[in-house]
Amino acid sequence: MAADSSFDIVSKLDHAEIDNAINQAAREISTRYDFKNTGASIEKSGSTAVVIKANADERALAVLDVLKDKLVKRGVSLKTLEASDPKQSGKESVINGTFSEGITQEQAKKVAKVIRDEGPKGVKVQVQGDELRVTSKKRDDLQAVIALVKGEDLDFAVQFVNYR
């Protein structure tokens, strides 16, 4: 009798790619003509936060667009970035952004319900902390579940790991 096949659904950040995207955005901001003399800057604060500063709301939003562009080019989902609206702090405008990681219990229940309702029969879903383990006897069923989850419009980024 064959063993069950399985994979995990996770929401993890690639910290190296995020660092690279922030560094590329900072380099582009320092060299672009439209950011000259605007006090525009971007810096990482902590492991999952970013602070964007400029002397006007429009410039701060433009810096945020540059960061989003660099994240997409580096293969990081924009669903992981949660940016605040520009806030005036003295003479400069500040945007605080955080990168979210992990799947909450509510999100895990939502994905598990979708898989149970619309997925192939014989597929089992278990919530294990901040990830979901999907098991089945047939690998074709697992590939159908991956396609189903990719097709769903979830409000968080997902990756599929440990496919065996």
PDB file of C-alpha atoms in Angstrom:
ATOM      1  CA  MET A   1       0.000   0.000   0.000  1.00  0.00           C
ATOM      2  CA  ALA A   2       1.392   3.393  -1.009  1.00  0.00           C
ATOM      3  CA  ALA A   3       1.996   6.066   1.591  1.00  0.00           C
ATOM      4  CA  ASP A   4       0.027   9.284   1.503  1.00  0.00           C
ATOM      5  CA  SER A   5       1.483  12.197  -0.447  1.00  0.00           C
ATOM      6  CA  SER A   6       1.423  15.628   1.139  1.00  0.00           C
ATOM      7  CA  PHE A   7       2.472  19.258   0.939  1.00  0.00           C
ATOM      8  CA  ASP A   8       2.318  22.307   3.193  1.00  0.00           C
ATOM      9  CA  ILE A   9       0.668  25.660   2.503  1.00  0.00           C
ATOM     10  CA  VAL A  10       2.646  28.446   4.188  1.00  0.00           C
ATOM     11  CA  SER A  11       2.998  32.221   4.083  1.00  0.00           C
ATOM     12  CA  LYS A  12       6.689  32.959   4.560  1.00  0.00           C
ATOM     13  CA  LEU A  13       8.831  35.972   3.715  1.00  0.00           C
ATOM     14  CA  ASP A  14      12.085  35.815   1.801  1.00  0.00           C
ATOM     15  CA  HIS A  15      13.997  38.310   3.955  1.00  0.00           C
ATOM     16  CA  ALA A  16      16.997  38.430   1.589  1.00  0.00           C
ATOM     17  CA  GLU A  17      14.787  39.392  -1.357  1.00  0.00           C
ATOM     18  CA  ILE A  18      13.010  42.038   0.738  1.00  0.00           C
ATOM     19  CA  ASP A  19      16.387  43.502   1.798  1.00  0.00           C
ATOM     20  CA  ASN A  20      17.521  43.511  -1.826  1.00  0.00           C
ATOM     21  CA  ALA A  21      14.314  45.241  -2.972  1.00  0.00           C
ATOM     22  CA  ILE A  22      14.649  47.925  -0.267  1.00  0.00           C
ATOM     23  CA  ASN A  23      18.311  48.500  -1.175  1.00  0.00           C
ATOM     24  CA  GLN A  24      17.483  48.734  -4.888  1.00  0.00           C
ATOM     25  CA  ALA A  25      14.649  51.176  -4.169  1.00  0.00           C
ATOM     26  CA  ALA A  26      16.969  53.316  -1.990  1.00  0.00           C
ATOM     27  CA  ARG A  27      19.579  53.348  -4.757  1.00  0.00           C
ATOM     28  CA  GLU A  28      17.005  54.345  -7.380  1.00  0.00           C
ATOM     29  CA  ILE A  29      15.596  57.095  -5.134  1.00  0.00           C
ATOM     30  CA  SER A  30      19.073  58.545  -4.578  1.00  0.00           C
ATOM     31  CA  THR A  31      19.758  58.735  -8.335  1.00  0.00           C
ATOM     32  CA  ARG A  32      16.391  59.689  -9.844  1.00  0.00           C
ATOM     33  CA  TYR A  33      15.974  63.301 -10.880  1.00  0.00           C
ATOM     34  CA  ASP A  34      12.374  63.647  -9.667  1.00  0.00           C
ATOM     35  CA  PHE A  35      13.473  62.742  -6.115  1.00  0.00           C
ATOM     36  CA  LYS A  36      16.265  65.362  -5.936  1.00  0.00           C
ATOM     37  CA  ASN A  37      15.880  67.784  -2.993  1.00  0.00           C
ATOM     38  CA  THR A  38      12.681  66.103  -1.766  1.00  0.00           C
ATOM     39  CA  GLY A  39      14.213  64.454   1.291  1.00  0.00           C
ATOM     40  CA  ALA A  40      12.940  61.124   0.000  1.00  0.00           C
ATOM     41  CA  SER A  41      14.341  58.096   1.794  1.00  0.00           C
ATOM     42  CA  ILE A  42      13.494  54.493   2.508  1.00  0.00           C
ATOM     43  CA  GLU A  43      14.949  52.390   5.303  1.00  0.00           C
ATOM     44  CA  LYS A  44      14.321  49.105   6.992  1.00  0.00           C
ATOM     45  CA  SER A  45      13.420  49.191  10.673  1.00  0.00           C
ATOM     46  CA  GLY A  46      13.523  45.857  12.417  1.00  0.00           C
ATOM     47  CA  SER A  47      13.182  42.611  10.520  1.00  0.00           C
ATOM     48  CA  THR A  48       9.715  43.136   9.014  1.00  0.00           C
ATOM     49  CA  ALA A  49       9.126  46.907   8.887  1.00  0.00           C
ATOM     50  CA  VAL A  50      10.028  49.687   6.473  1.00  0.00           C
ATOM     51  CA  VAL A  51       9.863  53.487   6.916  1.00  0.00           C
ATOM     52  CA  ILE A  52       9.441  55.817   3.932  1.00  0.00           C
ATOM     53  CA  LYS A  53      10.039  59.551   4.352  1.00  0.00           C
ATOM     54  CA  ALA A  54       9.679  62.505   1.975  1.00  0.00           C
ATOM     55  CA  ASN A  55       8.783  66.181   2.203  1.00  0.00           C
ATOM     56  CA  ALA A  56       5.366  65.702   0.536  1.00  0.00           C
ATOM     57  CA  ASP A  57       2.660  63.045   0.538  1.00  0.00           C
ATOM     58  CA  GLU A  58       2.930  62.590  -3.249  1.00  0.00           C
ATOM     59  CA  ARG A  59       6.692  61.999  -3.060  1.00  0.00           C
ATOM     60  CA  ALA A  60       6.252  59.475  -0.220  1.00  0.00           C
ATOM     61  CA  LEU A  61       3.641  57.610  -2.274  1.00  0.00           C
ATOM     62  CA  ALA A  62       5.994  57.668  -5.269  1.00  0.00           C
ATOM     63  CA  VAL A  63       8.723  56.096  -3.108  1.00  0.00           C
ATOM     64  CA  LEU A  64       6.209  53.434  -2.046  1.00  0.00           C
ATOM     65  CA  ASP A  65       5.466  52.740  -5.731  1.00  0.00           C
ATOM     66  CA  VAL A  66       9.193  52.342  -6.421  1.00  0.00           C
ATOM     67  CA  LEU A  67       9.439  49.851  -3.523  1.00  0.00           C
ATOM     68  CA  LYS A  68       6.413  47.901  -4.793  1.00  0.00           C
ATOM     69  CA  ASP A  69       7.936  47.763  -8.267  1.00  0.00           C
ATOM     70  CA  LYS A  70      11.209  46.397  -6.870  1.00  0.00           C
ATOM     71  CA  LEU A  71       9.355  43.818  -4.726  1.00  0.00           C
ATOM     72  CA  VAL A  72       7.455  42.531  -7.763  1.00  0.00           C
ATOM     73  CA  LYS A  73      10.651  42.293  -9.809  1.00  0.00           C
ATOM     74  CA  ARG A  74      12.267  40.278  -7.003  1.00  0.00           C
ATOM     75  CA  GLY A  75       9.315  37.882  -6.825  1.00  0.00           C
ATOM     76  CA  VAL A  76       7.876  39.023  -3.470  1.00  0.00           C
ATOM     77  CA  SER A  77       4.078  39.160  -3.315  1.00  0.00           C
ATOM     78  CA  LEU A  78       2.607  42.594  -2.603  1.00  0.00           C
ATOM     79  CA  LYS A  79       0.042  40.894  -0.347  1.00  0.00           C
ATOM     80  CA  THR A  80       2.771  40.645   2.300  1.00  0.00           C
ATOM     81  CA  LEU A  81       3.223  44.448   2.448  1.00  0.00           C
ATOM     82  CA  GLU A  82       0.812  46.483   4.553  1.00  0.00           C
ATOM     83  CA  ALA A  83       1.519  50.202   4.173  1.00  0.00           C
ATOM     84  CA  SER A  84      -0.127  52.988   6.147  1.00  0.00           C
ATOM     85  CA  ASP A  85      -1.391  56.220   4.618  1.00  0.00           C
ATOM     86  CA  PRO A  86       1.113  59.095   4.558  1.00  0.00           C
ATOM     87  CA  LYS A  87       1.206  60.971   7.873  1.00  0.00           C
ATOM     88  CA  GLN A  88       2.661  64.441   8.381  1.00  0.00           C
ATOM     89  CA  SER A  89       5.468  64.374  10.927  1.00  0.00           C
ATOM     90  CA  GLY A  90       6.788  67.895  11.262  1.00  0.00           C
ATOM     91  CA  LYS A  91       7.938  68.993   7.816  1.00  0.00           C
ATOM     92  CA  GLU A  92       8.018  65.513   6.319  1.00  0.00           C
ATOM     93  CA  SER A  93       5.524  62.890   5.308  1.00  0.00           C
ATOM     94  CA  VAL A  94       6.044  59.369   6.699  1.00  0.00           C
ATOM     95  CA  ILE A  95       4.676  56.010   5.546  1.00  0.00           C
ATOM     96  CA  ASN A  96       5.127  53.011   7.831  1.00  0.00           C
ATOM     97  CA  GLY A  97       4.977  49.601   6.210  1.00  0.00           C
ATOM     98  CA  THR A  98       5.126  46.102   7.640  1.00  0.00           C
ATOM     99  CA  PHE A  99       5.626  42.740   6.004  1.00  0.00           C
ATOM    100  CA  SER A 100       3.244  40.081   7.328  1.00  0.00           C
ATOM    101  CA  GLU A 101       4.302  36.470   7.659  1.00  0.00           C
ATOM    102  CA  GLY A 102       2.397  33.353   8.650  1.00  0.00           C
ATOM    103  CA  ILE A 103      -1.193  32.236   8.274  1.00  0.00           C
ATOM    104  CA  THR A 104      -3.639  33.182  11.040  1.00  0.00           C
ATOM    105  CA  GLN A 105      -6.186  30.692  12.362  1.00  0.00           C
ATOM    106  CA  GLU A 106      -9.064  32.438  10.538  1.00  0.00           C
ATOM    107  CA  GLN A 107      -7.145  32.414   7.245  1.00  0.00           C
ATOM    108  CA  ALA A 108      -6.238  28.741   7.741  1.00  0.00           C
ATOM    109  CA  LYS A 109      -9.883  27.835   8.411  1.00  0.00           C
ATOM    110  CA  LYS A 110     -10.955  29.738   5.290  1.00  0.00           C
ATOM    111  CA  VAL A 111      -8.449  27.891   3.072  1.00  0.00           C
ATOM    112  CA  ALA A 112      -9.304  24.530   4.660  1.00  0.00           C
ATOM    113  CA  LYS A 113     -13.026  25.142   4.043  1.00  0.00           C
ATOM    114  CA  VAL A 114     -12.383  26.017   0.392  1.00  0.00           C
ATOM    115  CA  ILE A 115     -10.328  22.843  -0.072  1.00  0.00           C
ATOM    116  CA  ARG A 116     -12.958  20.682   1.642  1.00  0.00           C
ATOM    117  CA  ASP A 117     -15.876  22.210  -0.287  1.00  0.00           C
ATOM    118  CA  GLU A 118     -14.406  22.570  -3.770  1.00  0.00           C
ATOM    119  CA  GLY A 119     -11.397  20.258  -3.753  1.00  0.00           C
ATOM    120  CA  PRO A 120     -11.206  16.585  -4.734  1.00  0.00           C
ATOM    121  CA  LYS A 121     -12.622  13.957  -2.399  1.00  0.00           C
ATOM    122  CA  GLY A 122     -10.153  12.073  -0.236  1.00  0.00           C
ATOM    123  CA  VAL A 123      -8.027  15.152   0.506  1.00  0.00           C
ATOM    124  CA  LYS A 124      -7.361  15.841   4.185  1.00  0.00           C
ATOM    125  CA  VAL A 125      -6.368  19.261   5.562  1.00  0.00           C
ATOM    126  CA  GLN A 126      -4.749  19.799   8.962  1.00  0.00           C
ATOM    127  CA  VAL A 127      -3.882  23.150  10.546  1.00  0.00           C
ATOM    128  CA  GLN A 128      -0.415  22.986  12.114  1.00  0.00           C
ATOM    129  CA  GLY A 129       0.417  26.292  13.762  1.00  0.00           C
ATOM    130  CA  ASP A 130       0.858  28.884  11.025  1.00  0.00           C
ATOM    131  CA  GLU A 131       0.752  26.389   8.134  1.00  0.00           C
ATOM    132  CA  LEU A 132      -1.631  23.866   6.612  1.00  0.00           C
ATOM    133  CA  ARG A 133      -0.731  20.259   5.791  1.00  0.00           C
ATOM    134  CA  VAL A 134      -2.666  18.790   2.861  1.00  0.00           C
ATOM    135  CA  THR A 135      -2.542  14.995   2.411  1.00  0.00           C
ATOM    136  CA  SER A 136      -4.012  12.612  -0.130  1.00  0.00           C
ATOM    137  CA  LYS A 137      -3.388   9.167  -1.565  1.00  0.00           C
ATOM    138  CA  LYS A 138      -3.175  10.582  -5.114  1.00  0.00           C
ATOM    139  CA  ARG A 139      -0.628  13.175  -6.223  1.00  0.00           C
ATOM    140  CA  ASP A 140      -3.044  14.336  -8.928  1.00  0.00           C
ATOM    141  CA  ASP A 141      -5.480  15.395  -6.197  1.00  0.00           C
ATOM    142  CA  LEU A 142      -2.718  17.417  -4.516  1.00  0.00           C
ATOM    143  CA  GLN A 143      -1.924  19.178  -7.790  1.00  0.00           C
ATOM    144  CA  ALA A 144      -5.626  19.966  -8.193  1.00  0.00           C
ATOM    145  CA  VAL A 145      -5.649  21.462  -4.671  1.00  0.00           C
ATOM    146  CA  ILE A 146      -2.589  23.603  -5.504  1.00  0.00           C
ATOM    147  CA  ALA A 147      -4.352  24.899  -8.632  1.00  0.00           C
ATOM    148  CA  LEU A 148      -7.524  25.551  -6.592  1.00  0.00           C
ATOM    149  CA  VAL A 149      -5.689  27.538  -3.890  1.00  0.00           C
ATOM    150  CA  LYS A 150      -3.714  29.522  -6.492  1.00  0.00           C
ATOM    151  CA  GLY A 151      -6.998  30.373  -8.214  1.00  0.00           C
ATOM    152  CA  GLU A 152      -8.621  31.667  -5.025  1.00  0.00           C
ATOM    153  CA  ASP A 153      -8.400  35.411  -4.313  1.00  0.00           C
ATOM    154  CA  LEU A 154      -6.842  35.224  -0.848  1.00  0.00           C
ATOM    155  CA  ASP A 155      -5.799  38.345   1.056  1.00  0.00           C
ATOM    156  CA  PHE A 156      -2.406  36.841   1.961  1.00  0.00           C
ATOM    157  CA  ALA A 157       0.482  35.327   0.010  1.00  0.00           C
ATOM    158  CA  VAL A 158       0.817  31.532  -0.095  1.00  0.00           C
ATOM    159  CA  GLN A 159       3.667  29.205  -0.955  1.00  0.00           C
ATOM    160  CA  PHE A 160       3.596  25.446  -1.356  1.00  0.00           C
ATOM    161  CA  VAL A 161       6.473  23.563   0.296  1.00  0.00           C
ATOM    162  CA  ASN A 162       7.462  20.000   1.265  1.00  0.00           C
ATOM    163  CA  TYR A 163       5.691  18.394  -1.694  1.00  0.00           C
ATOM    164  CA  ARG A 164       6.254  14.656  -1.330  1.00  0.00           C
TER     165      ARG A 164
END
